[in-house]
Coordinates of C-alpha atoms in Angstrom, one line a residue:
X1 CA -35.5 -0.2 1.9
X2 CA -36.4 -2.7 -0.7
X3 CA -33.4 -4.2 -2.3
X4 CA -32.8 -6.5 -5.3
X5 CA -31.5 -9.8 -3.8
X6 CA -29.1 -12.2 -5.5
X7 CA -29.1 -15.9 -5.0
X8 CA -25.7 -16.5 -3.4
X9 CA -24.2 -20.0 -3.6
X10 CA -21.6 -20.9 -1.0
X11 CA -19.3 -22.3 -3.7
X12 CA -19.8 -20.8 -7.2
X13 CA -22.3 -18.6 -8.8
X14 CA -22.2 -18.4 -12.6
X15 CA -23.7 -15.5 -14.5
X16 CA -23.6 -15.8 -18.3
X17 CA -24.3 -12.8 -20.5
X18 CA -24.4 -13.8 -24.1
X19 CA -23.3 -11.8 -27.2
X20 CA -22.0 -12.4 -30.7
X21 CA -18.4 -13.2 -31.6
X22 CA -16.6 -11.0 -34.1
X23 CA -12.9 -11.9 -33.7
X24 CA -10.5 -14.7 -34.4
X25 CA -11.1 -16.6 -31.2
X26 CA -13.7 -19.4 -31.5
X27 CA -17.1 -17.9 -32.1
X28 CA -18.5 -19.5 -28.9
X29 CA -15.6 -18.7 -26.7
X30 CA -16.6 -16.7 -23.7
X31 CA -14.3 -14.7 -21.6
X32 CA -14.5 -15.6 -17.9
X33 CA -14.1 -13.0 -15.2
X34 CA -13.6 -14.7 -11.8
X35 CA -14.7 -12.9 -8.6
X36 CA -13.6 -14.1 -5.2
X37 CA -15.4 -12.3 -2.4
X38 CA -17.1 -12.9 0.9
X39 CA -20.6 -14.2 0.1
X40 CA -21.2 -15.6 3.6
X41 CA -20.2 -14.6 7.1
X42 CA -20.2 -11.3 8.9
X43 CA -19.1 -9.2 5.9
X44 CA -21.2 -11.0 3.2
X45 CA -22.6 -7.5 2.3
X46 CA -19.1 -6.7 0.9
X47 CA -19.3 -9.7 -1.5
X48 CA -22.8 -8.8 -2.4
X49 CA -21.5 -5.3 -3.2
X50 CA -18.8 -6.7 -5.4
X51 CA -21.4 -8.8 -7.3
X52 CA -23.5 -5.7 -7.8
X53 CA -20.6 -3.7 -9.2
X54 CA -19.3 -6.4 -11.5
X55 CA -22.8 -7.3 -12.8
X56 CA -23.7 -3.7 -13.7
X57 CA -20.3 -3.2 -15.3
X58 CA -20.9 -6.2 -17.5
X59 CA -24.4 -5.0 -18.4
X60 CA -23.0 -1.5 -19.2
X61 CA -20.5 -3.2 -21.6
X62 CA -23.3 -4.8 -23.4
X63 CA -22.6 -8.3 -22.0
X64 CA -19.6 -8.7 -24.4
X65 CA -16.3 -7.3 -25.5
X66 CA -15.5 -7.2 -29.1
X67 CA -18.1 -9.8 -29.7
X68 CA -17.0 -12.2 -27.0
X69 CA -19.7 -13.0 -24.4
X70 CA -18.7 -12.3 -20.8
X71 CA -19.1 -14.8 -17.9
X72 CA -18.9 -13.8 -14.3
X73 CA -17.9 -16.7 -12.1
X74 CA -18.1 -16.1 -8.4
X75 CA -16.5 -18.0 -5.5
X76 CA -17.0 -17.4 -1.8
X77 CA -13.8 -16.6 0.2
X78 CA -15.7 -15.8 3.5
X79 CA -13.0 -13.1 4.1
X80 CA -10.7 -15.6 5.7
X81 CA -7.4 -17.0 4.4
X82 CA -8.3 -20.7 4.2
X83 CA -11.4 -20.2 2.2
X84 CA -9.7 -17.6 0.0
X85 CA -7.1 -20.2 -1.1
X86 CA -9.9 -22.6 -1.8
X87 CA -11.9 -20.0 -3.8
X88 CA -8.9 -19.0 -5.9
X89 CA -8.0 -22.6 -6.7
X90 CA -11.6 -23.2 -7.7
X91 CA -11.5 -20.2 -10.1
X92 CA -8.1 -21.0 -11.6
X93 CA -8.0 -24.7 -11.8
X94 CA -11.7 -25.8 -12.1
X95 CA -13.5 -22.8 -13.7
X96 CA -10.5 -21.8 -15.7
X97 CA -11.2 -18.1 -15.6
X98 CA -9.2 -15.7 -17.7
X99 CA -8.9 -12.9 -15.1
X100 CA -9.8 -12.4 -11.5
X101 CA -11.4 -9.6 -9.5
X102 CA -11.2 -9.5 -5.7
X103 CA -10.8 -10.5 -2.9
X104 CA -13.1 -7.9 -1.2
X105 CA -11.0 -7.9 2.0
X106 CA -7.3 -7.8 2.7
X107 CA -7.2 -11.1 4.6
X108 CA -8.4 -12.9 1.5
X109 CA -6.1 -11.0 -0.9
X110 CA -3.0 -11.6 1.2
X111 CA -3.7 -15.3 1.4
X112 CA -4.4 -15.7 -2.3
X113 CA -1.1 -14.3 -3.6
X114 CA 0.9 -17.5 -3.9
X115 CA -1.9 -19.3 -5.6
X116 CA -2.4 -16.5 -8.1
X117 CA 1.3 -16.5 -8.8
X118 CA 1.6 -20.2 -9.2
X119 CA -1.6 -20.3 -11.3
X120 CA -0.3 -17.6 -13.6
X121 CA -3.7 -15.9 -13.7
X122 CA -4.1 -12.1 -13.7
X123 CA -5.9 -10.7 -10.6
X124 CA -6.9 -7.2 -9.8
X125 CA -7.6 -5.9 -6.3
X126 CA -10.2 -3.1 -6.1
X127 CA -10.4 -2.4 -2.3
X128 CA -7.8 -4.4 -0.3
X129 CA -5.6 -1.9 1.5
X130 CA -3.1 -3.9 3.6
X131 CA 0.3 -2.4 2.8
X132 CA 2.2 -5.8 2.8
X133 CA 0.5 -6.7 -0.5
X134 CA 2.6 -4.1 -2.2
X135 CA 6.1 -5.6 -1.8
X136 CA 5.0 -8.9 -3.3
X137 CA 3.5 -7.6 -6.5
X138 CA 5.2 -6.8 -9.8
X139 CA 9.0 -6.6 -9.4
X140 CA 8.4 -8.0 -5.9
X141 CA 7.9 -11.4 -7.6
X142 CA 4.2 -11.8 -8.4
X143 CA 3.7 -10.3 -11.9
X144 CA 0.1 -11.6 -12.0
X145 CA -1.3 -9.5 -9.1
X146 CA -2.4 -5.8 -9.7
X147 CA -4.0 -3.4 -7.3
X148 CA -6.1 -0.3 -8.3
X149 CA -6.9 1.0 -4.9
X150 CA -4.2 2.7 -2.8
X151 CA -3.1 0.9 0.4
X152 CA -3.1 2.4 3.9
X153 CA 0.6 3.3 3.8
X154 CA 0.0 5.4 0.6
X155 CA -3.0 7.1 2.2
X156 CA -1.5 7.5 5.8
X157 CA 0.7 10.5 5.3
X158 CA -1.9 12.9 4.1
X159 CA -4.6 11.7 6.6
X160 CA -2.4 11.5 9.6
X161 CA -1.3 15.0 9.2
X162 CA -4.9 16.2 8.9
X163 CA -5.8 14.3 12.1
X164 CA -2.8 15.9 13.9
X165 CA -4.0 19.4 13.2
X166 CA -6.7 19.2 16.0
X167 CA -5.5 16.2 18.0
X168 CA -3.0 15.6 20.8
X169 CA -4.6 12.5 22.5
X170 CA -5.8 9.8 20.1
X171 CA -7.7 6.5 20.5
X172 CA -7.3 3.9 17.8
X173 CA -10.1 1.4 16.9
X174 CA -10.0 -1.2 14.2
X175 CA -11.4 -4.5 13.1
X176 CA -9.2 -7.5 14.0
X177 CA -8.3 -8.3 10.4
X178 CA -5.4 -7.7 7.9
X179 CA -7.4 -4.6 6.9
X180 CA -7.7 -3.1 10.4
X181 CA -4.3 -4.1 11.7
X182 CA -2.6 -3.2 8.5
X183 CA -4.1 0.3 8.6
X184 CA -3.1 1.0 12.2
X185 CA 0.4 -0.4 11.6
X186 CA 0.8 2.1 8.8
X187 CA -0.5 5.1 10.9
X188 CA 1.1 4.5 14.3
X189 CA 4.7 5.4 13.3
X190 CA 3.5 8.6 11.6
X191 CA 1.4 9.6 14.7
X192 CA 4.5 9.0 16.8
X193 CA 6.6 11.2 14.6
X194 CA 3.9 13.9 14.8
X195 CA 4.0 13.8 18.6
X196 CA 0.4 12.4 19.2
X197 CA -0.2 10.4 22.3
X198 CA -2.1 7.2 21.6
X199 CA -4.2 6.7 24.8
X200 CA -6.1 3.5 23.8
X201 CA -5.8 0.9 21.0
X202 CA -8.5 -1.7 20.5
X203 CA -9.2 -4.4 17.9
X204 CA -12.6 -6.2 17.4
X205 CA -13.6 -9.3 15.7
X206 CA -16.0 -9.0 12.7
X207 CA -19.6 -9.1 13.8
X208 CA -18.9 -7.8 17.3
X209 CA -22.3 -6.9 18.9
X210 CA -21.2 -5.1 22.0
X211 CA -18.5 -2.4 22.0
X212 CA -19.7 -0.7 25.2
X213 CA -17.0 -2.0 27.6
X214 CA -14.2 -0.6 25.3
X215 CA -16.1 2.6 24.7
X216 CA -16.5 3.2 28.4
X217 CA -12.7 2.8 28.8
X218 CA -12.1 5.1 25.8
X219 CA -14.4 7.7 27.3
X220 CA -12.5 7.6 30.5
X221 CA -9.2 8.2 28.6
X222 CA -10.6 11.5 27.2
X223 CA -9.1 11.4 23.7
X224 CA -9.4 14.4 21.5
X225 CA -10.1 12.1 18.5
X226 CA -10.7 8.6 17.4
X227 CA -9.4 6.9 14.3
X228 CA -11.8 4.1 13.4
X229 CA -11.0 1.5 10.8
X230 CA -14.2 -0.4 10.0
X231 CA -16.7 -1.1 7.2
X232 CA -20.3 -0.1 7.3
X233 CA -22.0 -3.0 9.2
X234 CA -19.7 -3.1 12.2
X235 CA -19.1 0.6 12.0
X236 CA -22.8 1.4 12.3
X237 CA -23.0 -0.7 15.4
X238 CA -19.9 0.9 16.9
X239 CA -21.0 4.5 16.2
X240 CA -24.5 3.8 17.5
X241 CA -23.0 2.6 20.8
X242 CA -20.4 5.4 20.9
X243 CA -23.2 7.9 20.9
X244 CA -25.0 6.0 23.6
X245 CA -21.9 5.8 25.9
X246 CA -21.3 9.5 25.3
X247 CA -17.7 9.6 23.9
X248 CA -17.1 13.3 23.3
X249 CA -14.4 13.2 20.6
X250 CA -13.8 13.9 16.9
X251 CA -14.3 10.8 14.7
X252 CA -12.0 10.1 11.8
X253 CA -12.6 7.1 9.7
X254 CA -10.4 5.0 7.4
X255 CA -13.1 2.6 6.2
X256 CA -16.6 3.3 5.0
X257 CA -18.4 5.2 7.7
X258 CA -19.6 8.1 5.5
X259 CA -21.0 6.0 2.6
X260 CA -24.7 6.0 1.7
X261 CA -24.8 2.4 2.8
X262 CA -23.7 3.4 6.3
X263 CA -26.5 6.0 6.2
X264 CA -28.9 3.2 5.2
X265 CA -27.8 1.1 8.2
X266 CA -28.4 4.1 10.5
X267 CA -31.4 5.7 8.8
X268 CA -33.4 5.4 12.1
X269 CA -31.1 8.1 13.6
X270 CA -29.3 10.2 11.0
X271 CA -27.3 11.9 13.8
X272 CA -25.2 8.8 14.5
X273 CA -22.6 9.6 11.8
X274 CA -22.8 13.4 12.1
X275 CA -19.4 15.0 11.7
X276 CA -17.3 11.9 10.8
X277 CA -14.4 12.8 8.6
X278 CA -13.2 10.0 6.3
X279 CA -10.3 9.5 4.0
X280 CA -10.8 6.9 1.3
X281 CA -10.4 6.2 -2.5
X282 CA -14.1 6.5 -3.3
X283 CA -16.8 8.9 -2.3
X284 CA -20.5 9.4 -3.0
X285 CA -20.7 12.4 -5.2
X286 CA -17.4 11.8 -7.0
X287 CA -19.5 10.3 -9.9
X288 CA -23.1 11.4 -9.4
X289 CA -24.3 10.0 -12.7
X290 CA -23.2 6.5 -11.8
X291 CA -24.5 6.8 -8.3
X292 CA -27.9 7.5 -9.7
X293 CA -27.5 4.7 -12.3
X294 CA -26.6 2.2 -9.5
X295 CA -29.5 3.2 -7.3
X296 CA -32.0 2.9 -10.1
X297 CA -30.6 -0.6 -11.0
X298 CA -30.5 -2.1 -7.5
X299 CA -32.7 0.1 -5.3
X300 CA -29.8 0.4 -2.8
X301 CA -27.1 3.1 -2.8
X302 CA -23.6 2.9 -4.2
X303 CA -20.7 2.3 -1.7
X304 CA -16.9 1.9 -1.8
X305 CA -16.9 -1.8 -2.6
X306 CA -19.8 -1.5 -5.0
X307 CA -18.4 1.4 -6.9
X308 CA -14.8 0.2 -7.0
X309 CA -15.9 -3.2 -8.2
X310 CA -17.7 -1.4 -11.1
X311 CA -14.8 0.8 -12.0
X312 CA -12.2 -2.0 -11.9
X313 CA -14.4 -4.4 -13.9
X314 CA -15.4 -1.9 -16.6
X315 CA -12.4 0.4 -17.0
X316 CA -9.4 -1.7 -16.0
X317 CA -10.3 -5.4 -16.6
X318 CA -12.7 -4.6 -19.4
X319 CA -10.2 -2.4 -21.3
X320 CA -7.4 -4.9 -20.8
X321 CA -9.6 -7.6 -22.3
X322 CA -10.5 -5.4 -25.2
X323 CA -6.9 -4.4 -25.9
X324 CA -5.7 -8.0 -25.7
X325 CA -8.2 -8.9 -28.4
X326 CA -7.4 -5.9 -30.6
X327 CA -3.6 -6.0 -30.1
X328 CA -2.9 -9.7 -29.6
X329 CA -5.8 -11.3 -31.4
X330 CA -7.0 -13.2 -28.4
X331 CA -7.8 -12.6 -24.7
X332 CA -5.7 -15.2 -22.8
X333 CA -4.4 -15.0 -19.2
X334 CA -1.0 -13.9 -20.6
X335 CA -2.3 -11.3 -23.0
X336 CA -4.7 -9.8 -20.5
X337 CA -1.9 -9.6 -17.9
X338 CA 0.3 -7.8 -20.4
X339 CA -2.4 -5.3 -21.2
X340 CA -3.1 -4.7 -17.5
X341 CA 0.6 -3.8 -17.1
X342 CA 0.2 -1.3 -20.0
X343 CA -3.0 0.3 -18.6
X344 CA -3.3 4.0 -18.9
X345 CA -6.9 5.2 -18.7
X346 CA -8.8 8.2 -17.2
X347 CA -11.6 7.1 -15.0
X348 CA -14.0 8.8 -12.5
X349 CA -11.6 7.9 -9.7
X350 CA -8.6 9.3 -11.5
X351 CA -5.8 8.2 -13.9
X352 CA -5.1 4.5 -13.6
X353 CA -1.6 3.4 -14.4
X354 CA 0.5 0.8 -12.7
X355 CA 4.0 1.3 -11.3
X356 CA 6.6 -1.5 -11.3
X357 CA 4.9 -3.1 -8.3
X358 CA 1.6 -3.2 -10.3
X359 CA 0.2 -0.5 -7.9
X360 CA -2.1 2.3 -9.2
X361 CA -2.6 5.7 -7.6
X362 CA -6.2 6.9 -8.0
X363 CA -7.5 9.9 -6.1
X364 CA -7.6 10.0 -2.4
X365 CA -11.0 11.3 -1.3
X366 CA -12.2 13.3 1.7
X367 CA -15.8 13.2 2.8
X368 CA -18.0 13.8 5.9
X369 CA -21.6 13.5 7.1
X370 CA -23.6 16.7 7.5
X371 CA -27.3 16.9 8.4
X372 CA -27.5 13.1 7.8
X373 CA -26.1 13.2 4.3
X374 CA -22.7 12.3 2.8
X375 CA -20.8 15.4 1.7
X376 CA -17.8 14.9 -0.6
X377 CA -15.5 17.9 -0.3
X378 CA -12.1 17.1 -1.9
X379 CA -9.8 14.8 -3.7
X380 CA -6.1 14.3 -2.8
X381 CA -3.3 13.4 -5.1
X382 CA -1.7 10.2 -4.0
X383 CA 2.0 9.3 -4.8
X384 CA 4.3 6.4 -4.3
X385 CA 5.8 5.9 -0.8
X386 CA 8.6 3.8 0.5
X387 CA 7.2 0.4 1.6
X388 CA 10.5 -0.9 3.0
X389 CA 11.4 -4.6 2.6

């Protein structure tokens, strides 16, 4: 499929959308939205998705908020801790952004926390689901970090019980990252309480090309179901080889294996993802009007990272900037942070409000693949859970 390609710089990409100034801040003063995301490496498609989402959000806001032009400043975190710290320092200390979106993967978001706190710059996570992030935010010590998406501990209770309804023997498969390990660490104690037998547990590096040895072992273990924690690129390779090896088990996903982007990666054989059941916080069909708008703009389908980047930029960061200007007279790091804390807005992904740990609770979503198409079939109310110490 033809796709609009962005020029991705390894260090920083600057997108300036101009507008006219109406308020008390200097007429030429732009508001800088920083984005740190993986632009290179095995999950560069996630960073590309974040750029798509933030770009179309800025376009839909008219390129300005209350007359102040918006700048999108992008830094590559490569989805690894070392580069995440470098990217965040670049945005805070060199580019002097006013607010940050990211980091596109849990490993980057976990690593960036201390720098965000020390740099006193508001940052909003859209997709990072590692549960350990929760305890450090808000009353946990870092008042500058917010998270819109639920983490895997928040989602685990509802999904684990669903999996247990038709499963006694379970295989666990995840990417070897803070996302994958964080998810399975959240689920395993619940599965144990529910009496499920975990027959295999495997972790794979990003970009793994051959899953067949592990899949052969999984097949021999005869699980009733697999829980797979991967994003579209690796997940499409894994599912393709799972069908080749002949693993006969129900597939549950906590990643993005039912998204239209997954279907794009497997369009040569639409049966590859047939029957996958996925729990997430975004689903194709939840906001059909925006799905169509996104496809028309970029000639590639919406996806969890693309959609969540849009919603967080437009409805959460955008409204916090607007309210900072209207209520405080200027959009600074401090006033934007204060307005983020006060957020209460209905969005296509649910009501967004932050608790005392700066954590929001949008809908959980359930979706599957039927006849080669994503089918969204339910939303699930998510509530706070005990994250321990």
